[in-house]
mmCIF file of C-alpha atoms in Angstrom:
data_model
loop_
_atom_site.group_PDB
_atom_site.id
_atom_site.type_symbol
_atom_site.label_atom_id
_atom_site.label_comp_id
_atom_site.label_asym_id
_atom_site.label_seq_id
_atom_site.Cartn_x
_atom_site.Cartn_y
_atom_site.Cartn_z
ATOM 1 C CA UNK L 3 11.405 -2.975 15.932
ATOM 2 C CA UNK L 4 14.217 -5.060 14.535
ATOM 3 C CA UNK L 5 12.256 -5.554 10.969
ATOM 4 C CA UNK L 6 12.036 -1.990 11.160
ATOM 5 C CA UNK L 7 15.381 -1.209 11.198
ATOM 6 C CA UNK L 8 16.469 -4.562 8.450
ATOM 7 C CA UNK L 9 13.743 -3.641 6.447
ATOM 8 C CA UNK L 10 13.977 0.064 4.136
ATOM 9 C CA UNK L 11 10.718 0.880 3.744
ATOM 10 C CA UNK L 12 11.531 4.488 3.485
ATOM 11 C CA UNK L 13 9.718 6.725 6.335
ATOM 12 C CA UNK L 14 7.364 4.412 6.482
ATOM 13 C CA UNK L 15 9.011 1.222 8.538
ATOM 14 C CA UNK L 16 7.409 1.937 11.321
ATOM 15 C CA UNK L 17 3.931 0.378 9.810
ATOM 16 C CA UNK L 18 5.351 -2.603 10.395
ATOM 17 C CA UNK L 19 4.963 -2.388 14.666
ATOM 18 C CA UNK L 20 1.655 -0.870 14.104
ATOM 19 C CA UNK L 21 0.398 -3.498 12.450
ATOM 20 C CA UNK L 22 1.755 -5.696 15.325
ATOM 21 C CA UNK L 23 0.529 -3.174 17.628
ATOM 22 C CA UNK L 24 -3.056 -3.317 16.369
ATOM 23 C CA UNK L 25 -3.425 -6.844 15.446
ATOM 24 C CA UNK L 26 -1.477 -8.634 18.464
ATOM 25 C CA UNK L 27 -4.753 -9.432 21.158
ATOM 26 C CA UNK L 28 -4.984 -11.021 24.540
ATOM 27 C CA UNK L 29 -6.845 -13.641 23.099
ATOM 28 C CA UNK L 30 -5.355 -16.577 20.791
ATOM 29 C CA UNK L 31 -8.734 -16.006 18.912
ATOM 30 C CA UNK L 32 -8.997 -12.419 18.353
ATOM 31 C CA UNK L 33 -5.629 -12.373 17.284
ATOM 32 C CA UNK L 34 -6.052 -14.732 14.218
ATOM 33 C CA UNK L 35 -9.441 -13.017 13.640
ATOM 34 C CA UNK L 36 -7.015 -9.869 13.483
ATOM 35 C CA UNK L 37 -5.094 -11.399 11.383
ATOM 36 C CA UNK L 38 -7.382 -11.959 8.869
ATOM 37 C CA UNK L 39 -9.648 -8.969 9.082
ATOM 38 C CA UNK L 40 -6.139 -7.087 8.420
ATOM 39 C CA UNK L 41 -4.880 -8.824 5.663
ATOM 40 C CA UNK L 42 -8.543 -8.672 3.815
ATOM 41 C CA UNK L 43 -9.229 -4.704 4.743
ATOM 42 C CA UNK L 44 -5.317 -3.886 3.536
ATOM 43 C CA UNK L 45 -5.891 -6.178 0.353
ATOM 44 C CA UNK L 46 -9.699 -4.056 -0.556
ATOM 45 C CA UNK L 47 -7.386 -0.836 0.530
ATOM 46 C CA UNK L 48 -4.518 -1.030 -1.997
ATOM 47 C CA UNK L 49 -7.160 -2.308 -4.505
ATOM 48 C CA UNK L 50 -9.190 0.808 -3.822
ATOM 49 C CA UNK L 51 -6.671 3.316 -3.108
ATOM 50 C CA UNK L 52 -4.456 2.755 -5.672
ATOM 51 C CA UNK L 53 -6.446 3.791 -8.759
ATOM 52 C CA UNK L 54 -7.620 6.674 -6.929
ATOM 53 C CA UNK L 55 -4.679 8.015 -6.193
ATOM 54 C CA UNK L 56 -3.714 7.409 -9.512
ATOM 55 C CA UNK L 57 -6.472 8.755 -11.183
ATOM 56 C CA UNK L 58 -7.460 11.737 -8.603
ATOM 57 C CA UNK L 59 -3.696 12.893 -9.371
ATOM 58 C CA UNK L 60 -2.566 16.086 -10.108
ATOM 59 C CA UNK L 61 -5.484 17.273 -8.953
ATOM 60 C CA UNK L 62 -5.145 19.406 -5.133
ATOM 61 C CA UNK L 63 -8.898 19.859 -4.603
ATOM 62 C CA UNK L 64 -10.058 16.666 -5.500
ATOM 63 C CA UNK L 65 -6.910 14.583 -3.746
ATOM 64 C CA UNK L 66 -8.175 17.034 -0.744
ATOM 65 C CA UNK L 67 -11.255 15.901 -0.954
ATOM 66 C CA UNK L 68 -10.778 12.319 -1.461
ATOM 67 C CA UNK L 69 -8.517 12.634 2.081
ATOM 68 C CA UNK L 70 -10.974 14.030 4.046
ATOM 69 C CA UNK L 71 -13.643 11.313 3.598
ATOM 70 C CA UNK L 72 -11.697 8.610 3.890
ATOM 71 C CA UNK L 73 -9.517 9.917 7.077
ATOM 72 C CA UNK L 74 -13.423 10.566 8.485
ATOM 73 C CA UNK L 75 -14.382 7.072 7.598
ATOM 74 C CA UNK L 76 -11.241 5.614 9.442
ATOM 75 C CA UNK L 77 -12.024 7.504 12.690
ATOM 76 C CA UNK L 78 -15.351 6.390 12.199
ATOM 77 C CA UNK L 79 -15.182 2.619 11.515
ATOM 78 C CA UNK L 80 -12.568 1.745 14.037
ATOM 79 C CA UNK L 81 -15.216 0.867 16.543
ATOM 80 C CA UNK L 82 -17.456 -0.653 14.523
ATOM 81 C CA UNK L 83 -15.511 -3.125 11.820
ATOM 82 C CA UNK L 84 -11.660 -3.869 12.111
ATOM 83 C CA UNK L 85 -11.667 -4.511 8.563
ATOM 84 C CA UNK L 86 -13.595 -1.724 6.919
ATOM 85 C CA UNK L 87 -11.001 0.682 8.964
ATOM 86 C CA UNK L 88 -8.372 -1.162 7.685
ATOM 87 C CA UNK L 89 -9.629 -0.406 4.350
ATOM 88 C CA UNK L 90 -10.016 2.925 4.791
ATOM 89 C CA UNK L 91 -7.108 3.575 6.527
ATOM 90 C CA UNK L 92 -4.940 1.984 3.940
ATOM 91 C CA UNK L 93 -6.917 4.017 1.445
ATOM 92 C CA UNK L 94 -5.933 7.035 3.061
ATOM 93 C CA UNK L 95 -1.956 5.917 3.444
ATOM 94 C CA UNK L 96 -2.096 5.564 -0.071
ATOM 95 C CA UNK L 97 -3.564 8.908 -0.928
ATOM 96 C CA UNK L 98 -1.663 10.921 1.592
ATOM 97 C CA UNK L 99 1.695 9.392 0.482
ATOM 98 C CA UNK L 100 0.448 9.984 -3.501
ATOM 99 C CA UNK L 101 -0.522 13.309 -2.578
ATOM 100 C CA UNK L 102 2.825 14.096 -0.962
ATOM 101 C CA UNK L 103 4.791 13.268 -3.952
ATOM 102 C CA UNK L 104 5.204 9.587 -3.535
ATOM 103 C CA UNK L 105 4.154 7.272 -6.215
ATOM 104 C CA UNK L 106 0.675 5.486 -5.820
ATOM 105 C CA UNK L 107 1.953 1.928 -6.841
ATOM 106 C CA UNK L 108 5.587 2.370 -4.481
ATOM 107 C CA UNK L 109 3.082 3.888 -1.156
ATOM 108 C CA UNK L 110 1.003 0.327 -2.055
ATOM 109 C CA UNK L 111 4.113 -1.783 -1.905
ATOM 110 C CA UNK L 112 5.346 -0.623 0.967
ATOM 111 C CA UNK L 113 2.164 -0.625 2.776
ATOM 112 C CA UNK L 114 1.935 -3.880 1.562
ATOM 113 C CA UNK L 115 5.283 -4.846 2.899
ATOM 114 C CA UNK L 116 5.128 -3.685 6.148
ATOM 115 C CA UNK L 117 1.696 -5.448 6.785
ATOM 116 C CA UNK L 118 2.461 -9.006 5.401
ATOM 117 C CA UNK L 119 5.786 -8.262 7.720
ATOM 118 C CA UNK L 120 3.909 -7.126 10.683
ATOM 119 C CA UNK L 121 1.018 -10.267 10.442
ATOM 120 C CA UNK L 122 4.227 -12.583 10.100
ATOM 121 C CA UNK L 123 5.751 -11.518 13.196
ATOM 122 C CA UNK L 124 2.158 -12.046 14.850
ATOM 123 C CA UNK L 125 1.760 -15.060 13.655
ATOM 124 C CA UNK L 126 5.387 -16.435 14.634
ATOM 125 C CA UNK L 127 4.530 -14.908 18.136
ATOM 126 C CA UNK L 128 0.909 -16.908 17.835
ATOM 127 C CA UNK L 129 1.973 -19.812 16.946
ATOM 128 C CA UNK L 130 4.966 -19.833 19.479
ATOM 129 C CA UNK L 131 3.284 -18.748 22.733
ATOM 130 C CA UNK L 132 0.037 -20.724 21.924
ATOM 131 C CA UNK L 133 2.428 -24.182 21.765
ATOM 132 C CA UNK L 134 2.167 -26.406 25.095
ATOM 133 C CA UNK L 135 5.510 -26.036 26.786
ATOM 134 C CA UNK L 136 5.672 -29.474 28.545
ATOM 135 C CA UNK L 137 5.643 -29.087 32.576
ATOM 136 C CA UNK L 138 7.589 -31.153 34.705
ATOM 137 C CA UNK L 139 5.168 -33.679 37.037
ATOM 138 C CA UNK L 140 7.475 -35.243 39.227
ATOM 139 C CA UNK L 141 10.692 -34.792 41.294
ATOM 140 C CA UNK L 142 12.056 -31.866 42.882
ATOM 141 C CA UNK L 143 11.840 -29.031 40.069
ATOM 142 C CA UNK L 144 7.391 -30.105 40.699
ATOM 143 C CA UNK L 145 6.268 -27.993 42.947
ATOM 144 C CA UNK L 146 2.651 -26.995 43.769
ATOM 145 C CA UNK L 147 0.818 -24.895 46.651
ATOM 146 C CA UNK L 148 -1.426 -26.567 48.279
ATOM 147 C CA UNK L 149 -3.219 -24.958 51.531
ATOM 148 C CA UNK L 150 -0.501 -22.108 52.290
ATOM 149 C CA UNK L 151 2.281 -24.729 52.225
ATOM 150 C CA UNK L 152 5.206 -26.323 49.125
ATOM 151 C CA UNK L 153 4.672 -29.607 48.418
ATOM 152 C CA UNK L 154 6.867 -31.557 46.825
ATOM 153 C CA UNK L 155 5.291 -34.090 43.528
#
């Protein structure tokens, strides 16, 4: 929440704790899978997205159109590939923000932003609570249960 509020990306700073939000796992693995599967489906996204928008322009109906099937193919590949929904649902950013009145290439940066932002912090977090913390095995501060009872060392 703290990039959020450093970083102006307009209305749309709060992609940045989404992104932590859906790439952040249990798992040390899933997470950098996440990580990756993001980065790629946001990268094919703004490559995709971006000309459409761009070219589909101007154009209600066919910006309408364009909106519908990709929304449909979020909902629809969530469950089945991280990165294809991340595709689509960048695709979709990028067209609803276009179609709104925002610039194609400025919606793309910022989504763009607030991603590589997002996968930082999850990364920092990754790489900080995956580090051995050293323990203590000896003297008073070791402690271990053994059989109901403390025992010291």
């Amino acid at each position: 929440m703290v990039a959020y509020h450093l970083i102006d990306l307009g209305a749309h700073g709060y992609w940045i704790p989404l992104t932590v939000l859906f790439v952040l796992r249990a798992a040390e693995r899933e997470t950098v899978e996440r990580i990756a599967t993001r980065s790629f489906g946001t990268i094919l996204g703004l490559l995709a997205g971006t000309p459409l928008a761009i070219l589909l322009g101007g154009s209600s109906f066919a910006e309408g159109v364009a909106i519908w099937i990709v929304a449909a193919l979020s909902f629809s590949l969530l469950a089945i590939e991280y990165a294809l929904f991340t595709t689509a649902i960048t695709c979709l950013i990028v067209l609803l923000s276009h179609a709104l009145g925002q610039s194609a290439f400025q919606a793309a940066d910022e989504r763009a932003a607030a991603t590589l932002l997002g996968i930082a912090i999850v990364a920092a977090f990754v790489a900080l609570r995956f580090v051995p913390i050293p323990r203590p095995t000896s003297g008073p501060a070791f402690r271990r249960q053994r059989g109901g009872k403390l025992v010291e060392g």
